[in-house]
Coordinates of C-alpha atoms in Angstrom, one line a residue:
M1 CA 124.1 4.1 21.2
S2 CA 121.1 5.1 23.3
V3 CA 121.2 5.0 27.1
L4 CA 118.1 2.9 26.8
S5 CA 119.7 0.2 24.7
S6 CA 120.5 -3.3 26.1
N7 CA 124.2 -2.5 25.8
S8 CA 124.0 0.8 27.6
V9 CA 126.4 1.5 30.4
F10 CA 123.5 2.7 32.5
T11 CA 121.6 -0.6 32.6
S12 CA 121.2 -0.4 36.3
L13 CA 119.1 2.8 35.9
Q14 CA 116.8 1.4 33.2
Q15 CA 113.2 0.7 34.2
E16 CA 112.8 -1.9 31.5
G17 CA 114.5 -5.1 32.2
P18 CA 115.6 -7.3 35.1
L19 CA 117.4 -4.5 37.1
A20 CA 114.3 -2.3 37.3
V21 CA 113.0 -0.9 40.6
T22 CA 109.8 -2.9 41.4
D23 CA 106.8 -2.1 43.6
D24 CA 108.5 -4.0 46.5
P25 CA 112.2 -4.5 47.2
F26 CA 113.5 -7.9 46.0
I27 CA 113.3 -9.9 49.2
A28 CA 111.7 -13.1 47.8
G29 CA 113.1 -16.5 48.9
R30 CA 116.0 -17.9 47.0
F31 CA 114.0 -20.7 45.4
S32 CA 110.7 -18.9 45.2
T33 CA 108.6 -18.7 42.0
A34 CA 109.2 -14.9 41.8
T35 CA 113.0 -15.5 42.0
R36 CA 113.0 -18.2 39.4
Q37 CA 111.0 -16.0 37.0
W38 CA 113.4 -13.1 37.6
V39 CA 116.4 -15.3 36.9
K40 CA 114.8 -16.5 33.6
V41 CA 114.5 -12.8 32.5
L42 CA 118.0 -12.1 33.6
Q43 CA 119.4 -15.0 31.6
Q44 CA 117.9 -13.7 28.3
D45 CA 121.0 -11.4 28.1
A46 CA 124.4 -12.8 29.1
N47 CA 125.7 -9.2 29.5
N48 CA 123.1 -8.5 32.1
I49 CA 124.2 -11.5 34.1
T50 CA 127.8 -10.2 34.2
K51 CA 126.6 -6.7 35.1
Y52 CA 124.4 -8.0 37.9
R53 CA 127.2 -10.1 39.4
A54 CA 129.5 -7.1 39.3
L55 CA 126.9 -4.8 40.9
R56 CA 126.1 -7.4 43.6
S57 CA 129.8 -7.8 44.5
Q58 CA 130.3 -4.0 44.7
L59 CA 127.1 -3.6 46.7
F60 CA 128.0 -6.3 49.2
E61 CA 131.6 -5.0 49.6
F62 CA 130.4 -1.4 50.0
L63 CA 127.9 -2.3 52.8
G64 CA 130.2 -5.0 54.3
V65 CA 127.6 -7.8 54.0
D66 CA 127.6 -11.2 52.3
S67 CA 123.9 -11.6 51.3
L68 CA 120.7 -9.7 50.6
E69 CA 119.3 -11.1 53.8
Q70 CA 122.1 -9.2 55.7
I71 CA 121.1 -6.0 54.0
Q72 CA 117.6 -6.4 55.5
S73 CA 119.2 -6.9 58.9
L74 CA 121.5 -3.8 58.4
I75 CA 118.4 -1.7 57.6
T76 CA 116.9 -2.3 61.0
D77 CA 120.2 -2.2 62.9
T78 CA 120.7 1.6 62.9
S79 CA 123.6 1.3 65.4
L80 CA 125.8 -0.1 62.6
H81 CA 125.0 2.7 60.1
Q82 CA 127.6 5.1 61.4
K83 CA 130.4 2.5 61.3
R84 CA 129.5 1.3 57.8
S85 CA 129.2 4.9 56.6
E86 CA 132.7 5.8 57.8
R87 CA 134.1 2.7 56.1
A88 CA 132.2 3.5 52.9
L89 CA 133.6 7.0 52.9
C90 CA 137.1 5.7 53.2
L91 CA 136.5 3.3 50.3
L92 CA 135.1 6.2 48.2
G93 CA 138.0 8.5 49.1
N94 CA 140.5 5.9 47.9
M95 CA 138.5 5.2 44.7
F96 CA 138.2 8.8 43.7
G97 CA 141.7 9.8 44.9
I98 CA 140.5 12.2 47.6
D99 CA 143.2 13.1 50.0
G100 CA 142.3 14.3 53.4
T101 CA 140.5 13.5 56.7
L102 CA 137.3 11.6 56.9
K103 CA 135.5 15.0 57.3
E104 CA 137.1 16.3 54.1
I105 CA 136.1 13.2 52.2
K106 CA 132.5 13.5 53.6
N107 CA 132.4 17.1 52.4
R108 CA 133.5 16.1 48.9
V109 CA 130.9 13.3 48.7
N110 CA 128.3 15.9 49.8
E111 CA 129.4 18.0 46.9
Y112 CA 128.8 15.0 44.6
A113 CA 125.3 14.7 46.1
R114 CA 124.6 18.4 45.4
S115 CA 125.7 17.9 41.8
A116 CA 123.4 14.9 41.5
D117 CA 120.5 17.0 42.8
A118 CA 121.5 19.9 40.5
V119 CA 121.2 17.5 37.4
V120 CA 117.6 16.9 38.2
N121 CA 116.8 20.5 39.2
S122 CA 118.4 21.8 36.0
I123 CA 116.0 19.7 33.9
K124 CA 113.1 20.6 36.2
G125 CA 113.9 24.3 35.9
K126 CA 114.1 24.5 32.1
I127 CA 113.5 21.6 29.8
L128 CA 110.6 20.2 31.8
A129 CA 109.6 23.4 33.6
P130 CA 105.9 23.0 32.9
Y131 CA 106.1 19.5 34.4
A132 CA 108.0 20.4 37.5
S133 CA 105.4 19.0 39.8
H134 CA 105.4 15.7 37.9
I135 CA 109.1 15.1 38.3
E136 CA 109.8 16.7 41.7
A137 CA 112.1 14.6 43.8
T138 CA 111.0 12.9 47.1
N139 CA 112.0 15.2 50.0
E140 CA 113.7 12.3 51.9
I141 CA 115.9 11.6 49.0
E142 CA 116.9 15.2 48.4
V143 CA 118.1 15.6 51.9
T144 CA 120.0 12.3 52.1
N145 CA 123.6 12.5 50.9
N146 CA 125.0 9.5 52.7
P147 CA 125.7 6.8 50.1
V148 CA 125.1 4.0 52.6
E149 CA 121.8 5.4 53.6
L150 CA 120.8 5.8 49.9
L151 CA 121.7 2.2 49.2
L152 CA 119.7 1.0 52.2
I153 CA 116.7 3.0 51.0
M154 CA 116.8 1.0 47.8
F155 CA 116.1 -2.2 49.7
N156 CA 113.8 -0.8 52.3
G157 CA 110.1 -1.7 51.8
D158 CA 109.0 1.2 53.9
Y159 CA 109.9 3.5 51.0
H160 CA 107.7 3.9 48.0
K161 CA 108.9 2.7 44.6
K162 CA 109.5 6.3 43.4
A163 CA 111.7 7.1 46.4
R164 CA 113.7 3.9 45.9
F165 CA 114.3 4.7 42.3
E166 CA 115.4 8.2 43.1
A167 CA 117.8 6.9 45.7
R168 CA 119.4 4.6 43.0
R169 CA 119.4 7.5 40.5
K170 CA 121.1 9.8 43.0
L171 CA 123.8 7.3 43.7
I172 CA 124.5 6.8 40.0
L173 CA 124.6 10.5 39.4
M174 CA 126.9 11.0 42.4
T175 CA 129.3 8.4 41.0
L176 CA 129.4 10.3 37.7
A177 CA 130.0 13.6 39.6
G178 CA 132.8 11.8 41.5
S179 CA 134.5 10.7 38.3
I180 CA 134.2 14.2 36.9
D181 CA 135.7 15.7 40.0
Q182 CA 138.6 13.3 39.9
R183 CA 139.2 14.1 36.2
E184 CA 139.2 17.9 37.0
R185 CA 141.8 17.4 39.7
E186 CA 143.9 15.3 37.4
T187 CA 143.7 17.9 34.6
N188 CA 144.0 20.9 37.0
I189 CA 141.0 22.5 35.2
E190 CA 140.4 25.3 37.8
N191 CA 143.9 26.7 37.3
K192 CA 143.6 26.3 33.5
F193 CA 140.4 28.3 33.5
S194 CA 142.1 31.1 35.4
D195 CA 145.1 30.9 33.0
F196 CA 142.8 31.1 30.0
L197 CA 141.1 34.3 31.4
S198 CA 144.5 35.8 32.1
F199 CA 145.6 35.0 28.5
L200 CA 142.5 36.7 27.1
N201 CA 142.9 39.8 29.3
G202 CA 146.6 40.0 28.8
Y203 CA 147.0 39.3 25.1
V204 CA 143.7 39.2 23.2
W205 CA 141.4 42.0 24.3
S206 CA 142.1 45.6 23.5
P207 CA 144.6 47.2 25.9
N208 CA 142.5 50.4 25.8
L209 CA 139.7 48.7 27.8
K210 CA 139.7 48.0 31.5
I211 CA 139.2 44.3 32.5
G212 CA 135.5 43.6 32.3
E213 CA 134.6 46.8 30.5
L214 CA 131.8 46.3 28.0
D215 CA 129.9 48.4 25.5
S216 CA 126.1 47.8 25.1
I217 CA 124.6 47.5 21.7
Y218 CA 121.3 46.2 20.4
L219 CA 120.7 43.9 17.4
Y220 CA 117.5 44.9 15.6
S221 CA 116.6 42.0 13.5
T222 CA 113.8 40.8 11.1
H223 CA 112.9 37.2 10.7
R224 CA 111.0 35.1 8.1
S225 CA 107.6 34.1 9.2
E226 CA 107.8 30.5 8.1
D227 CA 111.0 29.5 10.0
Y228 CA 112.1 32.6 11.9
C229 CA 115.4 32.8 10.1
C230 CA 117.1 36.1 10.4
T231 CA 116.9 38.1 7.1
N232 CA 118.3 41.4 8.2
V233 CA 120.1 42.8 11.3
A234 CA 121.0 46.4 12.2
L235 CA 123.1 47.7 15.1
L236 CA 121.5 50.2 17.4
T237 CA 122.7 52.2 20.3
P238 CA 120.6 52.0 23.5
E239 CA 119.2 55.4 22.7
E240 CA 118.2 54.3 19.2
A241 CA 116.7 51.1 20.6
N242 CA 114.4 53.0 22.9
L243 CA 112.8 54.6 19.9
V244 CA 112.0 51.3 18.2
T245 CA 108.5 49.8 18.2
Q246 CA 108.8 46.1 17.4
G247 CA 106.5 44.6 14.8
T248 CA 105.7 41.0 13.9
G249 CA 108.8 39.0 13.1
E250 CA 111.1 41.6 14.7
K251 CA 113.5 41.1 17.6
L252 CA 115.6 43.6 19.7
T253 CA 118.5 41.7 21.4
L254 CA 120.9 43.3 23.8
I255 CA 124.6 42.2 23.6
K256 CA 127.5 43.6 25.6
R257 CA 130.8 43.7 23.6
R258 CA 134.5 43.8 24.2
S259 CA 137.0 44.6 21.5
F260 CA 140.3 43.5 20.1
S261 CA 142.8 45.5 18.1
V262 CA 144.2 44.7 14.6
G263 CA 146.7 47.4 13.7
K264 CA 144.9 50.7 14.4
K265 CA 141.4 49.2 14.1
N266 CA 139.3 48.1 17.1
I267 CA 136.9 45.3 16.2
P268 CA 133.9 44.8 18.6
I269 CA 133.2 41.3 19.8
Y270 CA 130.5 39.7 22.1
V271 CA 132.0 36.9 24.1
S272 CA 130.6 34.3 26.4
I273 CA 133.3 32.3 28.3
R274 CA 132.4 29.2 30.3
K275 CA 133.7 26.3 32.3
K276 CA 131.1 23.6 32.3
P277 CA 129.5 23.1 35.7
P278 CA 129.5 19.5 37.1
E279 CA 125.8 18.9 36.4
A280 CA 126.3 19.9 32.7
K281 CA 129.2 17.4 32.5
V282 CA 127.1 14.7 34.2
L283 CA 124.3 15.2 31.6
K284 CA 126.9 15.0 28.8
L285 CA 128.1 11.7 30.1
L286 CA 124.5 10.4 30.1
R287 CA 123.8 11.7 26.6
K288 CA 127.1 10.1 25.3
N289 CA 126.3 6.9 27.2
E290 CA 129.7 7.1 28.8
K291 CA 131.0 6.9 32.4
N292 CA 134.6 8.1 31.5
P293 CA 134.8 12.0 31.5
A294 CA 138.2 11.7 29.7
V295 CA 136.4 10.2 26.7
A296 CA 133.0 12.1 26.6
V297 CA 133.8 15.6 28.0
D298 CA 136.2 17.3 25.6
D299 CA 134.9 20.8 25.9
E300 CA 135.5 21.7 29.6
L301 CA 136.7 25.1 28.6
G302 CA 134.8 27.1 26.0
L303 CA 134.4 30.5 24.4
M304 CA 131.6 31.6 22.1
A305 CA 132.2 34.8 20.1
V306 CA 129.9 36.9 18.0
L307 CA 131.3 39.4 15.4
D308 CA 129.8 41.8 12.8
S309 CA 131.0 40.0 9.7
V310 CA 132.8 36.9 8.3
S311 CA 135.9 39.1 7.7
D312 CA 135.9 40.0 11.4
V313 CA 135.7 36.3 12.2
K314 CA 138.8 35.6 10.1
A315 CA 140.6 38.6 11.7
F316 CA 139.8 37.3 15.2
Q317 CA 141.1 33.8 14.3
Q318 CA 144.4 35.3 13.1
H319 CA 144.5 37.6 16.1
L320 CA 144.2 34.6 18.4
T321 CA 147.2 32.9 16.8
R322 CA 149.3 36.0 17.1
S323 CA 148.2 36.5 20.7
A324 CA 149.2 33.0 21.6
S325 CA 152.6 33.6 20.1
K326 CA 153.0 36.7 22.2
A327 CA 152.2 34.6 25.2
D328 CA 155.1 32.3 24.2
S329 CA 152.8 29.4 23.0
L330 CA 152.1 27.9 19.6
M331 CA 148.3 27.7 19.0
V332 CA 147.1 24.7 16.9
L333 CA 143.5 24.5 15.7
E334 CA 141.9 21.1 15.7
D335 CA 138.6 19.6 14.5
I336 CA 137.8 22.7 12.5
S337 CA 134.2 23.1 11.1
D338 CA 133.2 26.2 9.2
T339 CA 129.6 26.6 8.0
L340 CA 129.5 30.4 8.1
V341 CA 130.0 30.4 4.3
E342 CA 126.6 30.3 2.6
H343 CA 125.4 26.9 1.1
T344 CA 127.8 25.0 3.4
K345 CA 125.9 22.5 5.6
Y346 CA 126.7 21.8 9.2
R347 CA 127.6 18.1 9.8
G348 CA 126.8 17.9 13.4
R349 CA 127.3 14.5 15.0
A350 CA 125.3 15.3 18.1
T351 CA 121.8 13.9 18.4
G352 CA 119.2 16.6 17.9
S353 CA 121.5 19.0 15.9
S354 CA 120.3 20.6 12.7
D355 CA 122.2 20.8 9.4
K356 CA 120.9 24.3 9.1
T357 CA 123.2 25.5 11.9
A358 CA 125.8 28.0 10.7
M359 CA 128.9 28.6 12.8
M360 CA 132.7 28.2 12.9
K361 CA 133.8 25.7 15.5
F362 CA 137.2 24.5 16.4
F363 CA 139.4 23.4 19.3
A364 CA 142.5 25.5 20.1
R365 CA 145.4 23.9 21.8
L366 CA 147.6 26.5 23.5
G367 CA 149.4 27.1 26.8
G368 CA 148.7 23.5 28.0
M369 CA 145.0 23.9 27.4
R370 CA 142.5 22.7 24.9
V371 CA 139.7 25.2 24.4
E372 CA 136.5 24.9 22.4
F373 CA 135.7 28.0 20.2
I374 CA 132.3 28.6 18.7
I375 CA 132.2 31.7 16.5
H376 CA 129.2 33.4 14.9
T377 CA 128.3 36.5 12.9
N378 CA 125.5 38.6 14.3
Q379 CA 123.1 36.9 11.8
T380 CA 124.1 33.3 12.5
W381 CA 124.0 34.0 16.3
L382 CA 120.5 35.3 16.0
N383 CA 119.6 32.1 14.1
Y384 CA 121.3 30.1 16.8
M385 CA 119.0 31.8 19.3
Y386 CA 115.7 32.0 17.3
Q387 CA 115.5 30.0 14.1
K388 CA 113.1 27.1 13.9
D389 CA 114.9 23.7 14.2
V390 CA 118.2 25.6 14.9
A391 CA 117.5 27.5 18.1
H392 CA 119.6 26.3 21.1
D393 CA 116.5 25.9 23.3
E394 CA 114.9 23.5 20.8
Y395 CA 118.2 21.7 20.4
E396 CA 118.5 21.1 24.2
V397 CA 115.0 19.6 24.3
K398 CA 115.6 17.3 21.3
R399 CA 119.0 16.0 22.4
M400 CA 117.8 15.3 25.9
F401 CA 114.7 13.4 24.7
D402 CA 116.2 11.8 21.6
T403 CA 119.2 10.4 23.4
G404 CA 116.9 8.7 25.9
V405 CA 118.2 10.7 28.9
I406 CA 114.8 12.1 29.9
E407 CA 113.2 8.6 29.9
L408 CA 116.2 7.2 31.8
L409 CA 116.0 9.8 34.5
F410 CA 112.2 10.0 34.6
P411 CA 110.8 6.6 33.5
M412 CA 107.2 6.5 32.4
N413 CA 106.1 3.8 34.8
I414 CA 107.1 6.1 37.8
Y415 CA 106.6 9.6 36.6
H416 CA 103.7 8.9 34.1
L417 CA 105.1 11.2 31.3
Q418 CA 104.4 10.3 27.7
H419 CA 107.9 11.1 26.5
R420 CA 107.2 11.5 22.8
N421 CA 104.2 13.8 23.3
T422 CA 106.1 15.7 26.0
R423 CA 109.1 16.2 23.7
D424 CA 106.9 17.7 20.9
E425 CA 105.0 19.8 23.4
M426 CA 108.2 21.2 24.9
V427 CA 109.5 22.1 21.4
R428 CA 106.3 24.0 20.8
F429 CA 106.6 25.6 24.2
F430 CA 110.0 27.0 23.5
R431 CA 109.0 28.1 19.9
K432 CA 106.1 30.1 21.4
Q433 CA 108.5 31.7 23.9
I434 CA 111.0 32.6 21.1
E435 CA 108.5 34.1 18.7
S436 CA 106.3 35.9 21.3

């Protein structure tokens, strides 16, 4: 379900419908013509009425008021802001299960605000980089982290429509960041990430290598002109790579590899290990149209590996199972998908994914953790980086636009972006970067 649909859980952020931010804050009289027209629109969807009542109750309770008129009074009475802000922080601390003093709760809420800003900045820095000036946030909103102040800005006619929308957006993203932080504390994700790294260093990687020791190698690849699919790949040392002159449809890609031992054989492996940052998890909640991280974010810990051949991939999978056993844990593989074998199509469920994608993907449950593994051969990884319709940069653009997240965060009537045209232009932009 799209985040732009009428049943979206992010209705309050949609700029189409009765809860949209308008040119002026909603301060019309209770029985005015404008209010009656607004109520008629609201009544077209019974679900919106329920959502509006819930939001209004939360808003009034959070600000400690009983009516919209009192909000206008609170805006002008700055002497009350500190007291209401402290009360609001206590409420948020209890809601998100934050233990500590008022200062500690404030620091945690400030982290949520930084995560909210990071969501917007991550899009501005990559997916919409050529349009950075179009979507730049209002300075006053970027420097405001106080939830009460952000709420009051939403109803303050001295602020432009764009600023009031961004205040609302920041509050919603802060709430998602708070839910993610609560989930991370409940699941003890920081310690699990440390335990996972310790497991890899202690039982998986070759004991002949020091921790963090890597060998540099270059992948010298040729690609089809029509779709930039990798047709051949050779391994070169850095010295050999220096002698190469790249032609049309050729790529020289540096990777730094570890190794693991199977018997007396050392098998090289490129590995990227990651714990999703908060802003990435927030974006995933938006794409999945979910507010519950326990439901939507199932890949908090992840490892991507690249090996020379399919036989090396199978050896690594078996080595993982044996390594887990040495660490006194059974390892169970879940949700296995293997499209490394030729002629097997990828059945990706994610919006924007291509059935041309080749990889092995599974979740491994071991040592109290559930880790996502994505495993490639050199050739499939190069396709994952460069092939038309498969490349990850293209996929990121498509999934952010096609799920409606870009339009939700940067609505056309505020940022004046033609989203369909912008999507296609950004796909072409990344294709040009890849093939240049």
